[in-house]
XYZ file of C-alpha atoms in Angstrom:
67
model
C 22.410 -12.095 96.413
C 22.035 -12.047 92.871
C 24.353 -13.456 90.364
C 26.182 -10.542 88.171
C 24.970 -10.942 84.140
C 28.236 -11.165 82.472
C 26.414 -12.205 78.448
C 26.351 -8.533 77.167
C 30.373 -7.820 78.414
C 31.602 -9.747 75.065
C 29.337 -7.356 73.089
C 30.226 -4.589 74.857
C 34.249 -4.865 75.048
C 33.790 -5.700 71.032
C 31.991 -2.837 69.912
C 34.573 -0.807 71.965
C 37.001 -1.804 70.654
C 35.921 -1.372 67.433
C 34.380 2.137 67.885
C 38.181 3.045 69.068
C 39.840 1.860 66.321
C 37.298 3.465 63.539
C 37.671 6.794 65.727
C 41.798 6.491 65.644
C 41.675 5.461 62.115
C 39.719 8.293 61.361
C 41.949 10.639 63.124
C 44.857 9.868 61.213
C 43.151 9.918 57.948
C 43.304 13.713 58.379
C 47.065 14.049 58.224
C 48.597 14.248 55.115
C 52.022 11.763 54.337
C 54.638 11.630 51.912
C 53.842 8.490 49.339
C 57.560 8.277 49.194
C 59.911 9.982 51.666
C 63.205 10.748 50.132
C 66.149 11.670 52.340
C 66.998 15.931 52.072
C 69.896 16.924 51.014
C 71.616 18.989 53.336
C 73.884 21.706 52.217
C 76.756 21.554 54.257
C 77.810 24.743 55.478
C 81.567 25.173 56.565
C 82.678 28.518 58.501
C 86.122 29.603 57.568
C 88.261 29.122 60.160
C 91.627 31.615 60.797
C 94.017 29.250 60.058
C 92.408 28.199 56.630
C 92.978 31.882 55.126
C 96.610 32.053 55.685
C 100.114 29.908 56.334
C 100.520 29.255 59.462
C 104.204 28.241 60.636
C 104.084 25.129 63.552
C 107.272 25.521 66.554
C 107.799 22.327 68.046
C 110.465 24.362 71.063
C 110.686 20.618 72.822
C 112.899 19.416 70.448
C 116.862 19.529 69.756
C 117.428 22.164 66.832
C 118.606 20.290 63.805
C 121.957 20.881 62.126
């Protein structure tokens, strides 16, 4: 039976490797990033709620009328 030649894997698994990362780097070379992200500002939007727009008068009928 003859013995497996393992010399060439090391060259192999190495230029894989390398042709993966080249190929990945290259990939992502494409995209376009912000040099320096800055948080947006967010303009807060607030819905007017009933209550907001006019008095409103709170009964609390649990409790002893005062005097």
């Amino acid at each position: 039976m003859p013995q497996l030649d393992t010399s060439t894997w090391l060259v192999t698994i190495t230029a894989m490797i390398l042709t993966l990362f080249i190929l990945i780097q290259l990939k992502f070379h494409k995209y376009s990033y912000p040099l320096s992200p800055a948080p947006k500002m967010f303009k807060s939007t607030s819905f007017p709620t009933p209550w907001e727009m006019k008095w409103t008068k709170i009964y609390s009928p649990l409790l002893p009328p005062q005097q």
